[in-house]
Coordinates of C-alpha atoms in Angstrom, one line a residue:
M1 CA 65.3 12.0 -40.9
G2 CA 64.9 8.1 -40.8
T3 CA 64.8 6.0 -37.7
T4 CA 66.0 2.4 -37.3
G5 CA 63.7 1.3 -34.6
Q6 CA 66.1 2.1 -31.6
G7 CA 65.3 4.6 -28.9
Q8 CA 61.7 5.1 -29.6
G9 CA 61.2 5.2 -25.9
Q10 CA 58.0 4.5 -24.1
A11 CA 55.8 4.4 -27.1
G12 CA 56.8 0.8 -27.5
Q13 CA 55.9 -0.3 -24.2
D14 CA 52.0 -0.6 -24.5
V15 CA 49.3 -3.1 -24.3
D16 CA 50.1 -4.5 -27.8
E17 CA 53.4 -6.0 -26.5
V18 CA 54.0 -8.9 -24.1
D19 CA 56.9 -9.9 -21.9
V20 CA 59.0 -12.5 -23.6
P21 CA 60.7 -15.3 -21.6
P22 CA 64.5 -15.6 -21.5
V23 CA 66.1 -16.7 -24.8
R24 CA 66.3 -20.5 -25.0
K25 CA 69.7 -21.7 -26.0
R26 CA 68.8 -25.3 -26.5
S27 CA 67.7 -25.3 -30.1
A28 CA 71.3 -25.8 -31.4
V29 CA 71.9 -28.8 -29.0
R30 CA 68.5 -30.3 -30.0
G31 CA 69.3 -29.8 -33.6
F32 CA 72.7 -31.5 -33.3
F33 CA 71.3 -34.5 -31.5
A34 CA 68.4 -34.8 -34.1
A35 CA 70.9 -34.7 -37.0
L36 CA 73.0 -37.3 -35.2
R37 CA 70.1 -39.7 -34.6
L38 CA 68.8 -39.3 -38.3
T39 CA 72.4 -40.0 -39.4
V40 CA 72.7 -43.2 -37.5
V41 CA 69.2 -44.4 -38.3
S42 CA 69.7 -43.7 -42.1
A43 CA 73.1 -45.4 -42.1
V44 CA 71.8 -48.5 -40.3
T45 CA 68.6 -48.7 -42.5
G46 CA 70.9 -48.4 -45.6
G47 CA 73.3 -51.1 -44.4
A48 CA 70.3 -53.5 -43.5
L49 CA 68.8 -53.2 -46.9
A50 CA 72.1 -53.7 -48.6
A51 CA 72.7 -56.7 -46.4
L52 CA 69.4 -58.3 -47.6
V53 CA 70.5 -57.7 -51.3
V54 CA 74.0 -59.0 -50.8
A55 CA 72.6 -62.1 -48.9
V56 CA 70.4 -63.0 -51.9
I57 CA 73.3 -62.6 -54.4
I58 CA 75.8 -64.7 -52.5
K59 CA 73.2 -67.0 -51.0
D60 CA 74.2 -66.4 -47.3
V61 CA 71.3 -67.1 -44.9
P62 CA 73.0 -65.6 -41.7
V63 CA 73.6 -62.3 -43.5
F64 CA 70.0 -62.3 -44.7
L65 CA 68.6 -63.0 -41.2
T66 CA 70.9 -60.3 -39.7
G67 CA 69.8 -57.5 -42.3
G68 CA 66.1 -58.6 -41.9
G69 CA 66.4 -58.6 -38.1
V70 CA 67.8 -55.0 -38.1
L71 CA 65.0 -53.8 -40.3
V72 CA 62.3 -55.4 -37.9
V73 CA 64.0 -53.7 -34.9
L74 CA 64.1 -50.3 -36.8
I75 CA 60.3 -50.7 -37.7
A76 CA 59.3 -51.5 -34.0
V77 CA 61.3 -48.7 -32.6
G78 CA 59.7 -46.4 -35.2
V79 CA 56.2 -47.5 -34.3
V80 CA 56.8 -47.1 -30.5
A81 CA 58.3 -43.6 -31.0
G82 CA 55.6 -42.5 -33.2
R83 CA 53.0 -43.4 -30.5
R84 CA 54.8 -41.2 -27.9
S85 CA 53.3 -37.8 -27.9
P86 CA 56.1 -35.2 -27.5
A87 CA 56.0 -32.8 -24.6
G88 CA 54.2 -29.7 -25.8
E89 CA 56.2 -26.5 -25.5
E90 CA 54.6 -23.2 -25.3
P91 CA 55.2 -21.0 -28.3
P92 CA 57.3 -17.9 -27.6
A93 CA 55.3 -14.8 -27.1
G94 CA 55.6 -12.1 -29.8
R95 CA 56.0 -8.3 -29.9
I96 CA 54.8 -5.7 -32.2
A97 CA 57.0 -3.3 -34.1
L98 CA 57.3 -1.4 -37.4
A99 CA 58.9 -2.5 -40.6
R100 CA 59.9 -1.1 -43.8
I101 CA 58.9 -3.1 -46.9
E102 CA 62.1 -3.4 -49.0
D103 CA 60.5 -5.6 -51.8
L104 CA 57.5 -7.8 -52.2
R105 CA 56.7 -10.5 -54.8
A106 CA 53.3 -12.2 -55.1
T107 CA 52.5 -15.4 -57.0
S108 CA 49.1 -16.4 -58.4
G109 CA 47.0 -18.4 -56.1
E110 CA 43.6 -20.4 -56.5
S111 CA 41.8 -18.4 -53.7
A112 CA 41.4 -14.7 -52.6
D113 CA 44.6 -15.1 -50.4
V114 CA 47.7 -15.2 -52.5
P115 CA 51.3 -16.0 -51.3
V116 CA 53.4 -13.0 -51.1
T117 CA 57.2 -13.0 -50.3
F118 CA 58.4 -9.8 -48.4
R119 CA 61.8 -8.5 -47.7
L120 CA 61.6 -6.3 -44.7
T121 CA 63.7 -4.2 -42.5
V122 CA 62.1 -4.8 -38.9
A123 CA 62.7 -2.0 -36.5
P124 CA 61.9 -3.1 -32.9
D125 CA 61.9 -0.3 -30.1
D126 CA 64.5 -2.1 -28.0
R127 CA 67.1 -3.6 -30.5
P128 CA 68.8 -2.6 -33.6
A129 CA 66.9 -3.0 -36.9
Y130 CA 67.6 -6.0 -39.0
R131 CA 66.5 -7.6 -42.4
V132 CA 64.4 -10.7 -42.8
K133 CA 62.7 -12.5 -45.7
I134 CA 59.2 -13.9 -45.1
E135 CA 56.2 -15.5 -47.0
Q136 CA 52.7 -14.6 -46.1
H137 CA 49.3 -15.1 -47.6
I138 CA 47.7 -11.7 -48.2
N139 CA 44.1 -11.0 -49.3
L140 CA 44.0 -9.9 -53.0
V141 CA 42.2 -6.7 -52.1
D142 CA 44.8 -5.7 -49.4
I143 CA 47.9 -6.2 -51.6
P144 CA 47.9 -2.5 -52.8
A145 CA 48.3 -1.4 -49.2
Y146 CA 51.8 -3.0 -49.1
R147 CA 54.2 -1.2 -51.5
P148 CA 58.1 -1.0 -51.6
R149 CA 59.4 1.6 -49.1
G150 CA 56.1 1.5 -47.3
I151 CA 55.7 0.9 -43.6
A152 CA 53.8 -2.0 -42.2
V153 CA 53.0 -3.2 -38.6
V154 CA 54.5 -6.7 -38.0
E155 CA 54.8 -9.2 -35.0
Y156 CA 58.3 -10.6 -34.3
H157 CA 59.8 -12.8 -31.8
P158 CA 62.7 -11.5 -29.9
D159 CA 64.2 -15.0 -29.3
E160 CA 63.6 -16.1 -32.9
P161 CA 63.7 -12.8 -34.9
W162 CA 63.3 -14.7 -38.2
K163 CA 59.9 -15.4 -37.3
V164 CA 58.0 -12.2 -38.5
L165 CA 54.3 -11.9 -39.4
I166 CA 52.7 -8.8 -40.9
V167 CA 49.8 -7.6 -38.9
T168 CA 47.1 -7.1 -41.5
R169 CA 44.5 -5.4 -39.0
P170 CA 46.7 -3.3 -36.5
T171 CA 45.3 -1.3 -33.7
A172 CA 44.5 2.4 -34.3
Q173 CA 47.6 3.4 -32.4
W174 CA 49.9 1.3 -34.4
S175 CA 48.3 2.3 -37.6
R176 CA 49.0 5.9 -36.6
R177 CA 52.5 5.1 -35.8
A178 CA 53.1 3.5 -39.3
E179 CA 51.6 6.4 -41.1
E180 CA 54.0 8.9 -39.3
A181 CA 57.2 6.6 -39.1
E182 CA 60.2 6.8 -41.4
I183 CA 62.5 3.8 -41.2
D184 CA 65.9 3.5 -43.0
S185 CA 66.9 0.3 -44.8
A186 CA 69.0 -2.1 -42.6
P187 CA 72.3 -3.4 -44.3
E188 CA 72.1 -6.6 -46.1
S189 CA 74.6 -8.0 -43.6
T190 CA 71.8 -7.9 -40.9
L191 CA 69.6 -10.4 -42.7
V192 CA 68.5 -13.2 -40.2
V193 CA 67.6 -16.7 -41.2
S194 CA 66.4 -19.7 -39.3
P195 CA 69.3 -21.7 -37.8
D196 CA 67.4 -24.9 -38.3
M197 CA 68.3 -27.2 -41.2
S198 CA 66.0 -26.8 -44.2
E199 CA 64.2 -29.6 -45.6
G200 CA 66.5 -30.0 -48.4
S201 CA 69.4 -30.4 -46.0
W202 CA 67.7 -33.0 -44.0
C203 CA 67.0 -35.0 -47.3
M204 CA 70.7 -34.8 -48.3
L205 CA 71.7 -35.9 -45.0
T206 CA 69.4 -38.9 -45.0
L207 CA 70.5 -39.7 -48.5
F208 CA 74.2 -39.6 -47.7
A209 CA 73.9 -41.6 -44.6
F210 CA 71.7 -44.2 -46.2
L211 CA 74.2 -44.6 -49.1
A212 CA 77.2 -44.6 -46.7
G213 CA 75.7 -47.5 -44.7
A214 CA 74.8 -49.5 -47.8
A215 CA 78.3 -48.9 -49.2
L216 CA 80.0 -50.1 -46.0
V217 CA 78.1 -53.4 -46.3
V218 CA 79.0 -53.8 -49.8
L219 CA 82.6 -53.2 -49.3
L220 CA 82.7 -55.9 -46.6
F221 CA 81.3 -58.4 -49.1
R222 CA 83.1 -57.1 -52.2
A223 CA 85.2 -60.3 -52.6
E224 CA 82.1 -62.4 -53.0
L225 CA 80.2 -60.0 -55.0
F226 CA 82.8 -58.7 -57.5
T227 CA 84.7 -61.8 -58.4
S228 CA 84.5 -61.0 -62.1
G229 CA 86.2 -57.5 -61.4
D230 CA 83.6 -55.7 -63.6
D231 CA 83.2 -52.2 -62.7
G232 CA 80.7 -49.8 -64.4
D233 CA 81.8 -46.2 -64.9
G234 CA 79.0 -43.6 -65.4
A235 CA 79.6 -40.6 -67.4
A236 CA 78.5 -37.3 -65.8
A237 CA 76.5 -35.2 -68.1
K238 CA 77.0 -31.6 -68.2
S239 CA 74.0 -29.4 -68.1
P240 CA 74.2 -26.5 -70.5
S241 CA 74.5 -23.2 -68.9
S242 CA 71.6 -20.9 -69.3
S243 CA 72.1 -17.2 -70.3
S244 CA 69.6 -14.5 -69.4
S245 CA 68.8 -11.7 -71.9
R246 CA 69.0 -8.0 -71.1
T247 CA 65.6 -7.1 -72.5
F248 CA 62.3 -9.1 -72.3
S249 CA 58.6 -8.6 -73.7
T250 CA 55.7 -10.9 -73.1
S251 CA 52.0 -10.6 -73.2
T252 CA 48.9 -12.7 -72.3
T253 CA 45.2 -12.9 -73.5
V254 CA 42.2 -13.3 -71.3
S255 CA 40.2 -16.2 -72.7
G256 CA 36.4 -16.2 -72.9
P257 CA 34.3 -13.8 -75.0
S258 CA 32.5 -12.6 -71.9
T259 CA 35.8 -12.1 -69.8
S260 CA 37.4 -8.7 -69.5
L261 CA 40.3 -7.3 -67.7
L262 CA 37.9 -4.8 -66.1
T263 CA 36.4 -7.6 -64.0
F264 CA 37.5 -7.1 -60.3
G265 CA 40.6 -9.0 -59.5
V266 CA 41.5 -10.2 -63.1
M267 CA 44.1 -7.5 -63.8
R268 CA 46.1 -8.3 -60.7
V269 CA 46.0 -12.1 -61.3
T270 CA 47.1 -11.6 -64.9
A271 CA 50.0 -9.3 -63.7
M272 CA 51.1 -12.2 -61.3
E273 CA 51.2 -14.5 -64.2
L274 CA 53.3 -12.1 -66.3
E275 CA 55.7 -11.6 -63.4
A276 CA 56.1 -15.3 -63.0
R277 CA 56.8 -15.6 -66.8
V278 CA 59.5 -13.0 -66.9
D279 CA 60.8 -13.9 -63.4
T280 CA 60.9 -10.2 -62.2
A281 CA 58.4 -7.7 -60.8
Y282 CA 60.3 -4.5 -62.2
V283 CA 59.3 -3.7 -65.8
T284 CA 59.6 -0.5 -67.9
A285 CA 56.1 -0.5 -69.7
I286 CA 52.8 -2.2 -69.1
T287 CA 49.9 -2.1 -71.7
I288 CA 46.3 -3.2 -70.6
E289 CA 43.5 -3.7 -73.2
D290 CA 40.1 -5.2 -72.7
H291 CA 41.4 -8.9 -73.2
R292 CA 45.2 -8.5 -73.2
M293 CA 48.0 -7.4 -71.0
A294 CA 51.7 -6.9 -72.0
V295 CA 54.8 -6.0 -70.3
R296 CA 58.2 -5.0 -71.5
G297 CA 61.5 -4.7 -69.5
D298 CA 65.2 -4.2 -69.4
S299 CA 67.4 -5.8 -66.8
A300 CA 70.1 -3.0 -67.2
R301 CA 67.6 -0.3 -66.2
P302 CA 68.0 0.9 -62.5
V303 CA 65.0 0.3 -60.2
S304 CA 64.2 3.9 -60.0
E305 CA 63.4 3.8 -63.9
T306 CA 61.0 0.7 -63.6
V307 CA 57.5 0.0 -62.5
H308 CA 56.9 -2.6 -59.9
L309 CA 54.0 -4.9 -61.1
Q310 CA 52.6 -5.6 -57.7
S311 CA 52.6 -2.0 -56.4
L312 CA 49.9 -0.7 -58.9
P313 CA 46.5 -0.1 -57.9
Y314 CA 44.7 -2.4 -60.4
E315 CA 41.4 -2.2 -58.4
L316 CA 41.3 1.6 -59.4
F317 CA 41.8 1.2 -63.1
P318 CA 38.4 0.2 -64.0
G319 CA 37.0 3.4 -62.5
L320 CA 39.6 5.4 -64.6
V321 CA 38.5 3.7 -67.8
R322 CA 34.8 4.4 -67.1
E323 CA 35.7 8.1 -66.4
A324 CA 37.7 8.3 -69.7
R325 CA 34.8 6.7 -71.7
T326 CA 32.3 9.2 -70.3
T327 CA 33.8 12.5 -69.7
L328 CA 36.3 13.1 -72.7
G329 CA 33.8 13.6 -75.5
V330 CA 33.8 10.1 -77.0
R331 CA 30.2 9.1 -77.2
D332 CA 30.6 5.8 -78.6
P333 CA 34.1 4.5 -77.6
R334 CA 35.3 1.5 -79.5
S335 CA 38.4 0.6 -77.6
W336 CA 40.3 1.6 -74.6
R337 CA 44.0 1.2 -73.5
I338 CA 45.9 1.7 -70.4
D339 CA 49.6 2.5 -70.6
V340 CA 51.8 2.6 -67.4
T341 CA 55.3 4.0 -67.6
P342 CA 57.9 5.2 -65.0
G343 CA 57.5 8.7 -63.8
S344 CA 59.9 11.2 -65.1
G345 CA 61.9 13.2 -62.4
A346 CA 63.4 12.2 -59.1
G347 CA 60.7 10.8 -56.6
A348 CA 57.9 10.7 -59.3
G349 CA 55.8 7.7 -59.3
P350 CA 54.6 5.7 -62.2
R351 CA 52.4 7.5 -64.9
V352 CA 49.0 5.9 -65.8
R353 CA 47.5 7.0 -69.1
V354 CA 44.1 5.9 -70.3
T355 CA 43.3 6.3 -74.0
V356 CA 39.9 5.8 -75.6
T357 CA 39.2 5.8 -79.4
G358 CA 35.8 6.2 -81.1
K359 CA 34.2 7.8 -84.1
E360 CA 35.0 11.3 -82.8
G361 CA 38.6 10.5 -82.4
T362 CA 41.0 9.7 -79.7
A363 CA 41.1 11.3 -76.1
H364 CA 43.1 10.4 -73.0
L365 CA 43.6 11.2 -69.3
D366 CA 46.6 10.8 -67.1
A367 CA 46.5 9.7 -63.5
D368 CA 48.9 8.9 -60.6
T369 CA 49.1 5.5 -58.7
T370 CA 46.5 6.7 -56.2
G371 CA 43.8 7.1 -58.9
R372 CA 43.9 10.9 -58.9
V373 CA 43.6 12.3 -62.4
T374 CA 46.4 14.8 -63.1
D375 CA 45.7 15.7 -66.8
R376 CA 43.0 15.1 -69.5
R377 CA 42.8 15.8 -73.2
A378 CA 39.1 15.4 -74.6
V379 CA 38.4 15.1 -78.3
G380 CA 39.3 18.2 -80.2
E381 CA 41.8 19.6 -77.6
S382 CA 45.3 20.2 -78.7
G383 CA 48.5 19.4 -76.6

């Protein structure tokens, strides 16, 4: 029977958790005044620059001096404010909890740590479970440990629940709890996001305030500026709507004569590139050869009938290939291929089949996503 993080009792009160100060309710007020200050400064800046341009056009010295003086004052205030060191605030303390991994998506990176976007159901011991979306850099070797519907140990902030961090090296006690726990998915309505404005919102606010200030100055001097009465009308261009196909198929080839997908880490990085290309982690078939990887998919398929690209144990595949090439009776294997397809039956994981071909014929072995061989067909065997 699943749990949602409530009522787990005394087990949650251990040395891994720390007391949290009372919830601070000043962030909304600070955000309001910050937005108001930014609006005023942007509007004044836009008006001052517009005044300089208008003064040059209509040749009005007082207007030019006024606009220039306002800009000088703004620059001076900005320099003084920049030298003031803001009072440091102690970061809020965190607590440890368990979380269910609803979904994860990794993107390719230049180093061993790659950015991974997680959708989690966080189940604290002292409050209802909730959903959150985070991005965290995870080491390439550790990614197979995080799979959809798996349990992870996280650190969260009770007063800022959208701040969640996956604990990659939990204590032994929390590791045992994660292995034994079962957590139900929280409803999508419980998704929490940061109440602060995003960078895009701040940019839009700055732009609108700037343009409003400039437009106000231009309106004040419209009689001098637009004596000819010419107005330019811009035509808005319509962007064509994009349509998405229901099926997709793509492949990539590893360049370089000495490069093979059996090299450690190359399979996972290649899978990340294909995921970014098809814009989804759920596919219906994966084919891996020495220098080529291909995926196929159908957006109409339910998730249960697909394979999640980042949940596969690519680090175990080279060992399966070596076993197939040495134990199936093919003495001189010319080629090998890995086919990954969704499992058949309820609750069955993806099926991994390694096929080798040589002078003696073709043989294959089947394995699950833990690397355990479930079936093998050597050369000459029927079935």
